[in-house]
Coordinates of C-alpha atoms in Angstrom, one line a residue:
Chain S
M1 CA 119.3 52.5 8.9
A2 CA 121.8 54.5 6.9
T3 CA 122.0 58.0 8.4
T4 CA 125.0 59.5 6.5
P5 CA 126.4 59.2 3.0
N6 CA 129.2 57.1 4.5
A7 CA 127.0 54.2 5.4
A8 CA 128.1 50.7 4.6
T9 CA 128.9 50.0 1.0
P10 CA 130.4 46.9 -0.6
A11 CA 133.8 48.6 -0.2
D12 CA 133.4 48.1 3.5
I13 CA 134.3 44.4 3.4
P14 CA 137.2 44.0 5.8
G15 CA 140.6 44.2 4.2
N16 CA 139.1 46.2 1.4
S17 CA 138.7 49.5 3.1
R18 CA 140.7 52.4 1.8
T19 CA 139.8 55.4 3.9
L20 CA 139.3 56.1 7.5
S21 CA 135.7 57.1 7.1
R22 CA 134.9 54.0 5.2
R23 CA 136.5 51.8 7.8
W24 CA 134.4 53.4 10.5
A25 CA 131.2 53.6 8.6
G26 CA 129.3 51.2 10.9
A27 CA 130.3 53.2 13.9
D28 CA 127.5 55.7 13.5
E29 CA 125.0 53.0 14.1
I30 CA 126.9 51.9 17.2
A31 CA 127.1 55.4 18.5
H32 CA 123.4 55.8 17.9
L33 CA 122.6 52.6 19.7
I34 CA 124.8 53.5 22.7
T35 CA 123.2 56.9 23.2
L36 CA 119.8 55.4 22.7
I37 CA 120.5 52.9 25.5
A38 CA 121.5 55.8 27.8
A39 CA 118.3 57.7 27.0
G40 CA 116.3 54.5 27.4
T41 CA 117.8 54.0 30.8
L42 CA 116.2 57.2 32.0
L43 CA 112.8 56.0 30.7
L44 CA 113.4 52.6 32.3
I45 CA 114.3 54.2 35.7
T46 CA 111.1 56.3 35.7
V47 CA 108.8 53.4 34.7
L48 CA 110.5 51.2 37.3
L49 CA 110.0 53.9 39.9
V50 CA 106.3 54.1 39.3
Y51 CA 106.0 50.4 39.0
Q52 CA 107.8 49.8 42.3
L53 CA 105.8 52.4 44.2
W54 CA 102.6 50.9 42.8
V55 CA 103.4 47.2 43.5
L56 CA 105.0 47.8 46.9
S57 CA 102.0 49.8 48.1
A58 CA 99.5 47.1 46.9
E59 CA 98.9 45.7 50.4
A60 CA 97.9 49.0 51.9
R61 CA 95.9 50.0 48.8
S62 CA 93.9 46.8 48.8
K63 CA 93.3 46.9 52.6
F64 CA 92.3 50.5 53.1
G65 CA 91.2 51.6 49.6
W66 CA 90.1 55.2 49.3
S67 CA 89.4 55.4 53.0
F68 CA 93.2 55.7 53.4
F69 CA 92.9 59.4 52.4
V70 CA 90.1 60.3 54.9
T71 CA 91.1 58.3 58.0
K72 CA 93.0 60.0 60.8
T73 CA 94.3 57.0 62.6
W74 CA 98.0 56.1 62.2
D75 CA 98.7 53.2 64.5
P76 CA 101.5 50.9 63.5
V77 CA 100.9 48.7 66.6
V78 CA 97.4 47.8 65.6
G79 CA 98.1 48.1 61.9
D80 CA 95.6 50.7 61.1
F81 CA 96.8 53.4 58.7
G82 CA 95.2 56.6 57.5
A83 CA 96.9 59.5 55.8
L84 CA 94.6 62.4 56.5
T85 CA 96.7 64.1 59.2
F86 CA 99.8 64.0 57.0
I87 CA 97.9 65.3 53.9
Y88 CA 96.5 68.0 56.1
G89 CA 99.9 69.0 57.4
T90 CA 101.4 69.0 53.9
I91 CA 98.6 71.2 52.5
V92 CA 98.6 73.7 55.4
T93 CA 102.4 74.2 55.4
S94 CA 102.5 74.6 51.7
A95 CA 99.6 77.1 51.8
V96 CA 101.4 79.2 54.4
A97 CA 104.5 79.0 52.3
L98 CA 102.7 80.2 49.2
I99 CA 100.9 83.0 50.9
I100 CA 104.3 84.4 52.0
A101 CA 106.5 83.4 49.1
V102 CA 104.3 84.4 46.1
P103 CA 104.0 88.2 46.9
L104 CA 107.6 88.3 47.9
G105 CA 108.9 86.4 44.9
V106 CA 106.7 88.2 42.3
G107 CA 107.5 91.6 43.8
A108 CA 111.2 90.9 43.7
A109 CA 110.8 89.6 40.1
I110 CA 109.0 92.8 39.1
F111 CA 111.9 94.8 40.5
L112 CA 114.5 92.7 38.7
A113 CA 112.7 92.5 35.4
E114 CA 111.3 96.1 35.2
L115 CA 113.3 98.4 37.3
A116 CA 116.8 97.3 38.2
P117 CA 119.6 98.2 35.8
P118 CA 120.7 95.1 33.8
K119 CA 124.0 94.7 35.8
L120 CA 122.3 94.9 39.2
S121 CA 119.5 92.6 38.0
S122 CA 121.9 89.9 36.8
S123 CA 123.9 90.0 40.0
L124 CA 120.8 89.8 42.2
T125 CA 119.5 86.9 40.0
F126 CA 122.9 85.3 40.6
V127 CA 122.4 85.6 44.4
S128 CA 118.9 84.2 44.1
D129 CA 120.2 81.2 42.2
L130 CA 122.7 80.6 44.9
L131 CA 119.9 80.8 47.4
A132 CA 118.1 78.0 45.5
A133 CA 121.3 75.9 45.8
V134 CA 121.4 76.0 49.6
P135 CA 120.8 72.5 50.9
S136 CA 117.5 72.0 52.7
V137 CA 119.1 70.6 55.8
I138 CA 120.8 74.0 56.3
Y139 CA 117.4 75.7 56.2
G140 CA 116.3 73.1 58.8
L141 CA 119.3 73.8 61.0
L142 CA 118.6 77.5 61.0
G143 CA 114.9 76.8 61.5
V144 CA 115.5 74.7 64.6
F145 CA 118.0 76.9 66.4
L146 CA 117.1 80.4 65.2
L147 CA 113.5 80.6 64.0
V148 CA 111.9 78.3 66.5
P149 CA 113.0 80.3 69.6
I150 CA 112.1 83.6 67.9
M151 CA 108.7 82.2 67.0
R152 CA 108.1 81.0 70.6
T153 CA 109.2 84.1 72.4
T154 CA 108.3 86.9 70.0
I155 CA 106.3 86.2 66.8
Q156 CA 103.6 83.8 68.1
P157 CA 102.8 86.0 71.2
A158 CA 102.6 89.0 69.0
L159 CA 100.3 87.3 66.6
K160 CA 98.2 86.1 69.5
K161 CA 97.9 89.7 70.8
T162 CA 96.9 91.2 67.4
L163 CA 95.1 88.5 65.5
G164 CA 94.2 86.2 68.4
F165 CA 90.5 86.4 67.7
L166 CA 91.1 84.1 64.6
P167 CA 91.2 80.4 65.4
L168 CA 94.4 80.3 63.3
F169 CA 96.4 82.1 65.9
Q170 CA 95.3 80.6 69.1
G171 CA 96.7 78.1 71.5
P172 CA 100.0 77.7 73.3
S173 CA 103.2 78.8 71.5
Y174 CA 105.6 75.9 71.1
G175 CA 107.7 77.5 68.5
I176 CA 107.5 74.4 66.3
G177 CA 104.4 73.7 64.2
F178 CA 102.6 74.5 61.0
L179 CA 103.4 78.2 60.9
T180 CA 107.1 77.7 61.5
A181 CA 107.4 75.0 58.9
G182 CA 105.4 77.2 56.4
I183 CA 107.8 80.1 57.0
V184 CA 110.9 78.0 56.5
L185 CA 109.3 76.6 53.3
S186 CA 108.5 80.0 52.0
I187 CA 112.1 81.1 52.3
M188 CA 113.1 78.0 50.4
I189 CA 110.7 78.5 47.5
V190 CA 111.0 82.2 47.0
P191 CA 114.0 81.8 44.6
F192 CA 111.9 79.5 42.4
V193 CA 109.0 81.9 42.2
L194 CA 111.5 84.7 41.6
S195 CA 113.6 83.2 38.8
V196 CA 110.7 81.8 36.8
S197 CA 108.5 84.9 37.2
R198 CA 111.4 87.1 36.1
E199 CA 111.9 85.1 33.0
V200 CA 108.3 85.2 32.2
L201 CA 108.1 89.0 32.7
L202 CA 111.2 89.5 30.5
S203 CA 109.5 87.7 27.7
I204 CA 106.7 90.3 27.5
P205 CA 107.5 92.4 24.4
R206 CA 109.0 95.8 25.1
D207 CA 106.5 97.7 22.9
Q208 CA 103.7 96.9 25.3
R209 CA 105.5 98.7 28.1
E210 CA 106.3 101.6 25.8
A211 CA 102.7 101.8 24.5
A212 CA 101.4 102.1 28.1
L213 CA 104.0 104.7 29.0
A214 CA 103.2 106.7 25.9
L215 CA 99.5 106.8 26.9
G216 CA 100.6 108.5 30.1
A217 CA 100.7 105.6 32.5
T218 CA 103.2 105.7 35.3
K219 CA 105.9 103.0 35.4
W220 CA 103.9 101.1 38.1
E221 CA 100.7 101.3 36.1
S222 CA 102.4 100.0 33.0
T223 CA 103.9 97.2 35.0
W224 CA 100.8 96.3 37.0
K225 CA 98.1 96.8 34.4
V226 CA 99.9 95.7 31.2
V227 CA 103.0 93.6 31.8
V228 CA 101.9 91.6 34.8
P229 CA 98.5 90.7 33.3
G230 CA 100.3 89.6 30.1
A231 CA 102.6 87.4 32.2
R232 CA 99.8 86.2 34.5
I233 CA 99.6 82.6 33.2
G234 CA 103.3 82.2 33.4
I235 CA 103.4 83.5 36.9
F236 CA 100.7 81.0 37.8
G237 CA 103.1 78.4 36.4
S238 CA 105.9 79.6 38.7
V239 CA 103.5 79.3 41.6
F240 CA 102.7 75.7 40.7
L241 CA 106.4 74.9 40.3
A242 CA 107.0 76.3 43.8
L243 CA 104.1 74.5 45.2
A244 CA 105.4 71.2 43.9
R245 CA 108.7 72.0 45.6
A246 CA 107.0 72.8 48.8
L247 CA 104.9 69.6 48.9
G248 CA 107.9 67.4 48.5
E249 CA 110.3 69.3 50.7
T250 CA 111.4 66.9 53.4
M251 CA 114.3 67.8 55.7
A252 CA 113.5 71.4 56.7
V253 CA 109.9 70.6 57.4
T254 CA 110.7 67.5 59.4
M255 CA 113.0 69.5 61.6
V256 CA 110.5 72.2 62.6
I257 CA 106.9 70.9 62.1
G258 CA 106.9 69.0 65.4
N259 CA 106.2 65.5 64.1
N260 CA 102.9 65.1 65.9
P261 CA 100.1 63.5 63.8
K262 CA 97.2 65.7 64.6
I263 CA 94.8 68.1 62.8
A264 CA 94.3 71.4 64.5
A265 CA 92.9 74.7 63.3
S266 CA 95.7 76.6 65.0
L267 CA 98.8 77.3 63.0
F268 CA 100.8 77.2 66.2
S269 CA 100.0 73.6 66.7
P270 CA 102.6 70.9 66.0
G271 CA 101.7 68.7 63.0
Y272 CA 103.1 66.2 60.6
S273 CA 103.6 66.1 56.8
I274 CA 103.8 63.3 54.3
A275 CA 107.5 63.8 53.6
A276 CA 108.2 64.2 57.3
V277 CA 106.6 60.9 58.2
L278 CA 108.5 59.1 55.5
A279 CA 111.8 60.6 56.7
N280 CA 111.1 59.6 60.3
E281 CA 109.5 56.2 60.1
F282 CA 110.6 54.6 56.9
S283 CA 113.8 53.1 58.1
E284 CA 112.1 51.8 61.2
A285 CA 109.0 50.4 59.6
T286 CA 108.3 46.9 60.9
G287 CA 105.9 44.7 59.0
N288 CA 104.9 44.7 55.4
L289 CA 101.6 46.6 55.9
Y290 CA 103.4 49.5 57.7
L291 CA 106.0 49.7 54.9
S292 CA 103.4 49.5 52.2
A293 CA 101.3 52.3 53.8
L294 CA 104.4 54.5 53.9
I295 CA 105.2 53.7 50.3
E296 CA 101.6 54.6 49.4
L297 CA 102.2 58.0 50.9
G298 CA 105.3 58.3 48.7
L299 CA 103.2 57.4 45.7
V300 CA 100.7 60.1 46.6
L301 CA 103.5 62.6 46.9
F302 CA 105.0 61.6 43.6
L303 CA 101.7 61.8 41.7
L304 CA 100.9 65.2 43.2
T305 CA 104.2 66.7 42.2
F306 CA 103.9 65.0 38.8
V307 CA 100.6 66.7 38.1
L308 CA 101.7 70.1 39.4
N309 CA 105.0 70.1 37.6
G310 CA 103.3 69.2 34.3
L311 CA 100.8 71.9 34.7
A312 CA 103.4 74.5 35.6
R313 CA 105.5 73.7 32.6
L314 CA 102.5 73.9 30.3
L315 CA 101.5 77.4 31.7
I316 CA 105.1 78.8 31.5
L317 CA 105.5 77.5 28.0
V318 CA 102.2 79.0 26.9
T319 CA 103.1 82.5 28.2
T320 CA 106.7 82.7 27.1
A321 CA 105.9 81.2 23.6
R322 CA 103.2 83.8 23.1
G323 CA 105.4 86.6 24.5
S324 CA 108.5 86.4 22.5
G325 CA 108.9 83.0 20.9
V326 CA 111.9 82.3 23.2
L327 CA 111.4 79.3 25.4
P328 CA 113.1 79.0 28.8
T329 CA 115.7 76.3 29.0
Chain H
M1 CA 98.9 119.2 39.7
S2 CA 95.6 117.5 40.3
F3 CA 95.0 115.4 43.3
R4 CA 94.5 112.3 41.1
L5 CA 97.9 112.7 39.4
A6 CA 99.6 113.2 42.8
W7 CA 98.0 110.1 44.0
R8 CA 99.1 108.1 41.0
K9 CA 102.6 109.4 41.2
S10 CA 103.0 108.6 44.9
L11 CA 101.4 105.2 44.4
N12 CA 104.0 104.6 41.6
V13 CA 106.9 105.5 43.9
F14 CA 105.4 103.5 46.8
M15 CA 104.8 100.3 44.9
L16 CA 108.1 100.4 43.1
S17 CA 110.0 100.8 46.3
L18 CA 108.0 97.9 47.7
T19 CA 109.2 95.7 44.9
G20 CA 112.7 96.8 45.6
L21 CA 112.2 95.9 49.2
C22 CA 111.0 92.4 48.2
A23 CA 114.2 91.9 46.2
L24 CA 116.4 93.2 49.0
L25 CA 114.7 91.0 51.5
T26 CA 115.1 87.9 49.3
V27 CA 118.7 88.5 48.4
S28 CA 119.8 89.4 51.9
T29 CA 118.6 86.0 53.1
L30 CA 121.6 84.4 51.6
F31 CA 124.1 86.7 53.3
F32 CA 122.2 86.3 56.5
I33 CA 122.3 82.5 56.3
L34 CA 126.0 82.5 55.5
G35 CA 126.9 85.0 58.2
Y36 CA 124.9 83.2 60.8
L37 CA 126.5 79.9 60.0
V38 CA 130.0 81.4 60.0
W39 CA 129.3 83.0 63.4
N40 CA 127.9 79.8 64.9
G41 CA 130.0 77.1 63.2
G42 CA 133.2 78.9 62.6
K43 CA 134.5 78.6 66.2
D44 CA 134.1 74.8 66.2
L45 CA 136.0 74.2 63.0
S46 CA 139.4 72.8 63.7
W47 CA 141.8 70.5 62.0
G48 CA 140.5 67.7 64.1
F49 CA 137.0 68.3 62.7
F50 CA 138.3 67.1 59.3
T51 CA 140.5 64.3 60.6
H52 CA 138.9 62.6 63.6
L53 CA 136.0 60.2 64.0
P54 CA 133.0 61.4 66.0
A55 CA 133.7 61.3 69.7
P56 CA 131.4 59.2 72.0
V57 CA 128.6 61.2 73.4
G58 CA 129.8 63.3 76.4
E59 CA 133.4 63.5 75.3
V60 CA 134.7 66.7 74.0
G61 CA 136.3 66.9 70.5
G62 CA 135.9 64.4 67.8
G63 CA 135.3 65.2 64.1
M64 CA 133.5 64.2 61.0
A65 CA 136.2 62.6 58.9
N66 CA 134.0 59.6 58.2
A67 CA 131.1 61.8 57.1
I68 CA 133.3 63.8 54.8
V69 CA 134.8 60.7 53.2
G70 CA 131.3 59.1 53.1
S71 CA 129.9 62.1 51.2
M72 CA 132.8 61.9 48.8
K73 CA 132.3 58.2 48.1
L74 CA 128.6 58.8 47.5
L75 CA 129.3 61.6 45.1
L76 CA 131.9 59.5 43.3
L77 CA 129.3 56.8 42.8
A78 CA 126.7 59.3 41.8
S79 CA 129.0 60.7 39.1
L80 CA 130.1 57.3 38.0
F81 CA 126.6 56.0 37.4
G82 CA 124.8 59.3 36.7
V83 CA 127.1 61.4 34.5
P84 CA 127.7 58.9 31.6
I85 CA 124.0 58.0 31.3
G86 CA 123.0 61.7 31.4
L87 CA 125.7 62.7 29.0
L88 CA 125.1 60.0 26.4
G89 CA 121.3 60.5 26.8
G90 CA 121.8 64.2 26.1
V91 CA 123.8 63.4 23.0
Y92 CA 121.0 61.2 21.8
L93 CA 118.4 63.9 22.3
A94 CA 120.4 66.6 20.6
E95 CA 122.1 64.6 17.8
F96 CA 120.2 61.4 17.0
G97 CA 116.7 61.4 18.2
G98 CA 113.6 61.2 16.0
R99 CA 110.4 62.5 17.2
T100 CA 108.5 60.4 19.7
V101 CA 111.4 59.0 21.7
P102 CA 113.1 62.3 22.5
F103 CA 109.8 63.8 23.5
L104 CA 109.2 61.0 25.9
V105 CA 112.7 61.1 27.3
R106 CA 112.6 64.9 27.8
Y107 CA 109.2 64.7 29.5
T108 CA 110.3 61.9 31.9
A109 CA 113.5 63.7 32.6
D110 CA 111.6 66.8 33.7
L111 CA 109.2 64.6 35.7
L112 CA 112.1 62.9 37.5
N113 CA 113.8 66.2 38.1
G114 CA 110.7 67.5 39.9
A115 CA 110.1 64.3 41.9
P116 CA 110.5 64.8 45.7
S117 CA 113.9 63.6 46.7
I118 CA 112.4 61.4 49.5
V119 CA 110.5 59.5 46.8
I120 CA 113.8 58.8 45.0
G121 CA 115.0 57.5 48.4
I122 CA 112.1 55.1 48.5
F123 CA 112.8 53.9 45.0
A124 CA 116.5 53.3 45.8
Y125 CA 115.4 51.5 48.9
A126 CA 113.2 49.2 46.9
L127 CA 115.8 48.8 44.2
V128 CA 118.9 48.1 46.2
V129 CA 118.3 47.9 49.9
M130 CA 115.4 45.4 49.8
P131 CA 117.2 42.8 47.6
M132 CA 120.4 43.2 49.6
H133 CA 118.7 43.3 53.0
H134 CA 120.9 46.0 54.3
F135 CA 121.8 49.7 53.9
S136 CA 124.9 50.5 51.9
T137 CA 127.0 53.2 50.3
L138 CA 126.1 51.6 47.0
A139 CA 122.3 52.2 47.6
G140 CA 123.0 55.9 48.6
G141 CA 125.2 56.4 45.5
I142 CA 122.5 55.0 43.2
A143 CA 119.8 57.2 44.8
L144 CA 122.0 60.3 44.1
A145 CA 122.8 59.1 40.6
I146 CA 119.1 58.9 39.8
M147 CA 118.9 62.6 40.8
V148 CA 121.9 63.5 38.7
I149 CA 120.8 61.8 35.4
P150 CA 117.9 64.1 34.4
T151 CA 119.7 67.3 35.2
V152 CA 122.9 66.4 33.3
L153 CA 120.8 65.0 30.4
R154 CA 118.7 68.1 29.9
N155 CA 121.6 70.4 30.3
T156 CA 123.9 68.5 27.9
E157 CA 121.1 68.5 25.3
S158 CA 120.6 72.3 25.6
F159 CA 124.3 73.1 25.2
L160 CA 124.7 70.7 22.3
R161 CA 121.8 72.3 20.5
D162 CA 123.6 75.7 20.8
V163 CA 126.6 74.5 18.9
P164 CA 126.3 76.3 15.5
R165 CA 125.3 74.3 12.4
S166 CA 128.3 75.7 10.5
L167 CA 130.7 73.7 12.8
R168 CA 128.8 70.5 12.1
E169 CA 128.8 71.1 8.4
G170 CA 132.5 72.0 8.4
S171 CA 133.2 68.7 10.0
F172 CA 131.0 66.8 7.5
A173 CA 132.7 68.6 4.6
L174 CA 136.1 67.3 5.8
G175 CA 134.7 63.8 5.5
A176 CA 134.0 62.9 9.1
N177 CA 131.3 60.5 10.1
K178 CA 128.6 61.6 12.4
W179 CA 130.1 60.1 15.5
R180 CA 133.5 61.7 14.7
M181 CA 131.8 65.0 14.2
I182 CA 130.1 64.6 17.6
A183 CA 133.1 63.4 19.5
T184 CA 135.7 65.7 18.0
V185 CA 133.8 68.9 17.1
V186 CA 130.4 69.2 18.9
L187 CA 131.2 67.8 22.3
P188 CA 134.5 69.8 22.7
A189 CA 132.7 73.0 21.6
A190 CA 130.0 72.5 24.2
S191 CA 132.3 71.1 26.9
R192 CA 132.3 74.1 29.2
G193 CA 128.6 74.2 29.3
I194 CA 128.3 70.5 29.9
L195 CA 130.9 70.6 32.6
T196 CA 129.0 73.4 34.3
G197 CA 125.8 71.3 34.3
V198 CA 127.6 68.3 35.7
L199 CA 129.2 70.2 38.5
L200 CA 126.0 72.1 39.5
A201 CA 124.1 68.8 39.5
L202 CA 126.8 67.3 41.8
A203 CA 126.7 70.3 44.1
R204 CA 123.0 69.9 44.3
V205 CA 123.0 66.3 45.3
A206 CA 125.9 66.8 47.7
G207 CA 123.5 68.6 50.0
E208 CA 120.7 66.1 49.7
T209 CA 119.7 64.4 52.9
A210 CA 116.3 62.8 52.3
P211 CA 117.3 60.2 49.7
L212 CA 120.2 59.0 52.0
L213 CA 118.2 58.5 55.1
F214 CA 117.2 54.9 54.3
T215 CA 119.8 54.1 51.6
A216 CA 123.2 55.1 52.9
F217 CA 121.7 55.4 56.4
G218 CA 124.5 56.5 58.8
N219 CA 127.5 55.2 60.6
R220 CA 129.4 56.4 63.6
F221 CA 132.6 54.8 62.3
W222 CA 134.5 54.4 59.0
S223 CA 132.6 52.5 56.3
P224 CA 135.0 50.2 54.5
G225 CA 134.2 49.3 50.9
W226 CA 130.9 50.0 49.2
N227 CA 128.7 47.5 50.9
Q228 CA 128.1 49.0 54.3
P229 CA 126.0 51.8 55.7
T230 CA 128.0 55.1 55.6
S231 CA 127.9 58.4 57.2
S232 CA 127.5 61.6 55.1
L233 CA 127.6 65.3 55.9
P234 CA 123.9 66.2 55.3
V235 CA 122.6 63.2 57.3
V236 CA 125.0 63.9 60.2
I237 CA 123.8 67.5 60.3
Y238 CA 120.2 66.3 60.5
T239 CA 121.0 63.7 63.2
Y240 CA 123.1 66.1 65.3
A241 CA 120.7 69.0 65.0
T242 CA 117.7 67.0 66.1
G243 CA 119.7 65.2 68.8
P244 CA 119.5 66.1 72.4
Y245 CA 123.2 66.9 73.1
E246 CA 124.7 70.4 73.2
D247 CA 127.9 69.0 71.8
W248 CA 126.1 67.6 68.8
H249 CA 124.5 70.9 68.1
R250 CA 127.9 72.7 67.9
Q251 CA 129.2 70.0 65.6
A252 CA 126.1 70.3 63.4
W253 CA 126.8 74.1 63.0
A254 CA 130.4 73.4 62.0
A255 CA 129.3 70.7 59.5
G256 CA 126.6 73.0 58.2
L257 CA 129.2 75.6 57.5
V258 CA 131.4 73.1 55.7
L259 CA 128.6 71.8 53.6
L260 CA 127.2 75.3 52.7
G261 CA 130.7 76.5 52.0
L262 CA 131.4 73.6 49.6
V263 CA 128.1 74.0 47.8
L264 CA 128.3 77.8 47.5
I265 CA 132.0 77.8 46.4
T266 CA 131.3 75.2 43.7
N267 CA 128.3 77.2 42.5
I268 CA 130.1 80.5 42.4
L269 CA 133.3 79.2 40.7
V270 CA 131.4 77.2 38.2
R271 CA 129.0 80.0 37.3
A272 CA 131.7 82.7 37.3
F273 CA 134.3 80.9 35.3
L274 CA 132.8 78.2 33.2
T275 CA 129.9 80.2 31.8
R276 CA 132.1 83.0 30.8
G277 CA 133.5 83.0 27.2
T278 CA 132.3 80.0 25.3
A279 CA 133.8 78.8 22.0
Y280 CA 130.8 80.3 20.2
E281 CA 128.2 82.9 20.8
R282 CA 125.6 81.8 23.3
T283 CA 122.1 83.0 22.5

């Protein structure tokens, strides 16, 4: 167990110690143990989390099995639970969010990494980091009182007029619904796409840009045909990271999605998401089966984000390690 | 100049300005959010907002003193439970760890960091609320602590790793034990960075609503002690914003402004002052 040259020696017998370091020789092992316990606590918490979610959802899992994921009914009175409407809502809102946020975030990252002077770039990154720190309930607040009325009176009628032939943009404009939730989500995840993409772009070696420019490429061509393809995998990583955020986001979505469990082709329709149903119904759940069905939804959400986060980290690591040997912290 | 070259050059200018527009759009969101909150919430901020209990529905006035105190108590619990574990765990990863255990710890920390906050709420519910059979400040504090631990841990580790080897060797050369080296040389050298991480983690959980919904729950009155449901700023904003009363909506704006102000000020101060000028060169 001895980790330093000062580890216990016969001179350490109490009363026989001469120097401070000798007297405290065993302290290294104690410090090691204490910090190990702290680190172990984290492991314990995580294992316990998965265990609790698994055990507490046992009733719903054994009763509904895999049909839980393909059934639309959600009827607490009868005790019949299916997650399909919530899974649908979560996927649709996240998809809308990604469609808006990825071009915006990657575009802004290209500007910050390739074009902006270093000082401007770092101050804009600072602002983007602050944006990531804004609590989600604030986004929800603005969503409810600002975005929803605008959607109802302006954006949704305009979309209906121009793109109304698509089933996506049909039906009455309530203001709330999949599209509004997706837009709020997109604003929330842009900073994540931006900061990770920027880091990945910066890790592409400088000579690659210079080589492209020396061959006569314009700045845009060097960026789009050389730098971005090199950073492609890492940018995918940032997208997965943002997707994991979007799937698990609760408050802002709950406040604007409409909280109506139904599946509709129209993005204007009110819907429901996994996180939103947890936020709304968990504290009122009566009966073990109801609670256990909700906890199973939580388990699904956790596993989804677990897989996506793992994948994202792997992709980002692969790109940045290949690019410059510097890993993001 | 050939047509092809002219096309390429104008495409260049067009696409580059487009990326600039993306950046402008993203960054201006923050100023827009802040401005809109100040405009909407500023007029309802008064001294009474910070000192009074919520007024009964229909009555004018009333404040959020209980929510502000509740949030503080929750944050206190979160730092009390979360920070020591995160800090010591970070020391373990940076200074003691072998090979397998640190890998596992790092991996689970990132996993826990990315877990949806509502799932953390479910966990705290199962861990604290279910055995105690009621909502409590304690349960909310534990939920937030679980969110603080992984952030503090990873951040502490990364700053400890940045402390130069020469400092450690100097300390050993003077005859210090490992734990003395860590406590008197490495930790002080990395203290600014570690403090930054702790404060940012706390600022983040200060705005969390989802994990509190079914742990700390909510309360229209003061919550004495640690064993009863408590109000908190984020949950009040949520309840008031989704409630039916005009009065509630105005209070929600004011509370939103207070919460956003606190979070942003903490972030700006911490990032501006603490990350500047470390005791050693940060790479």
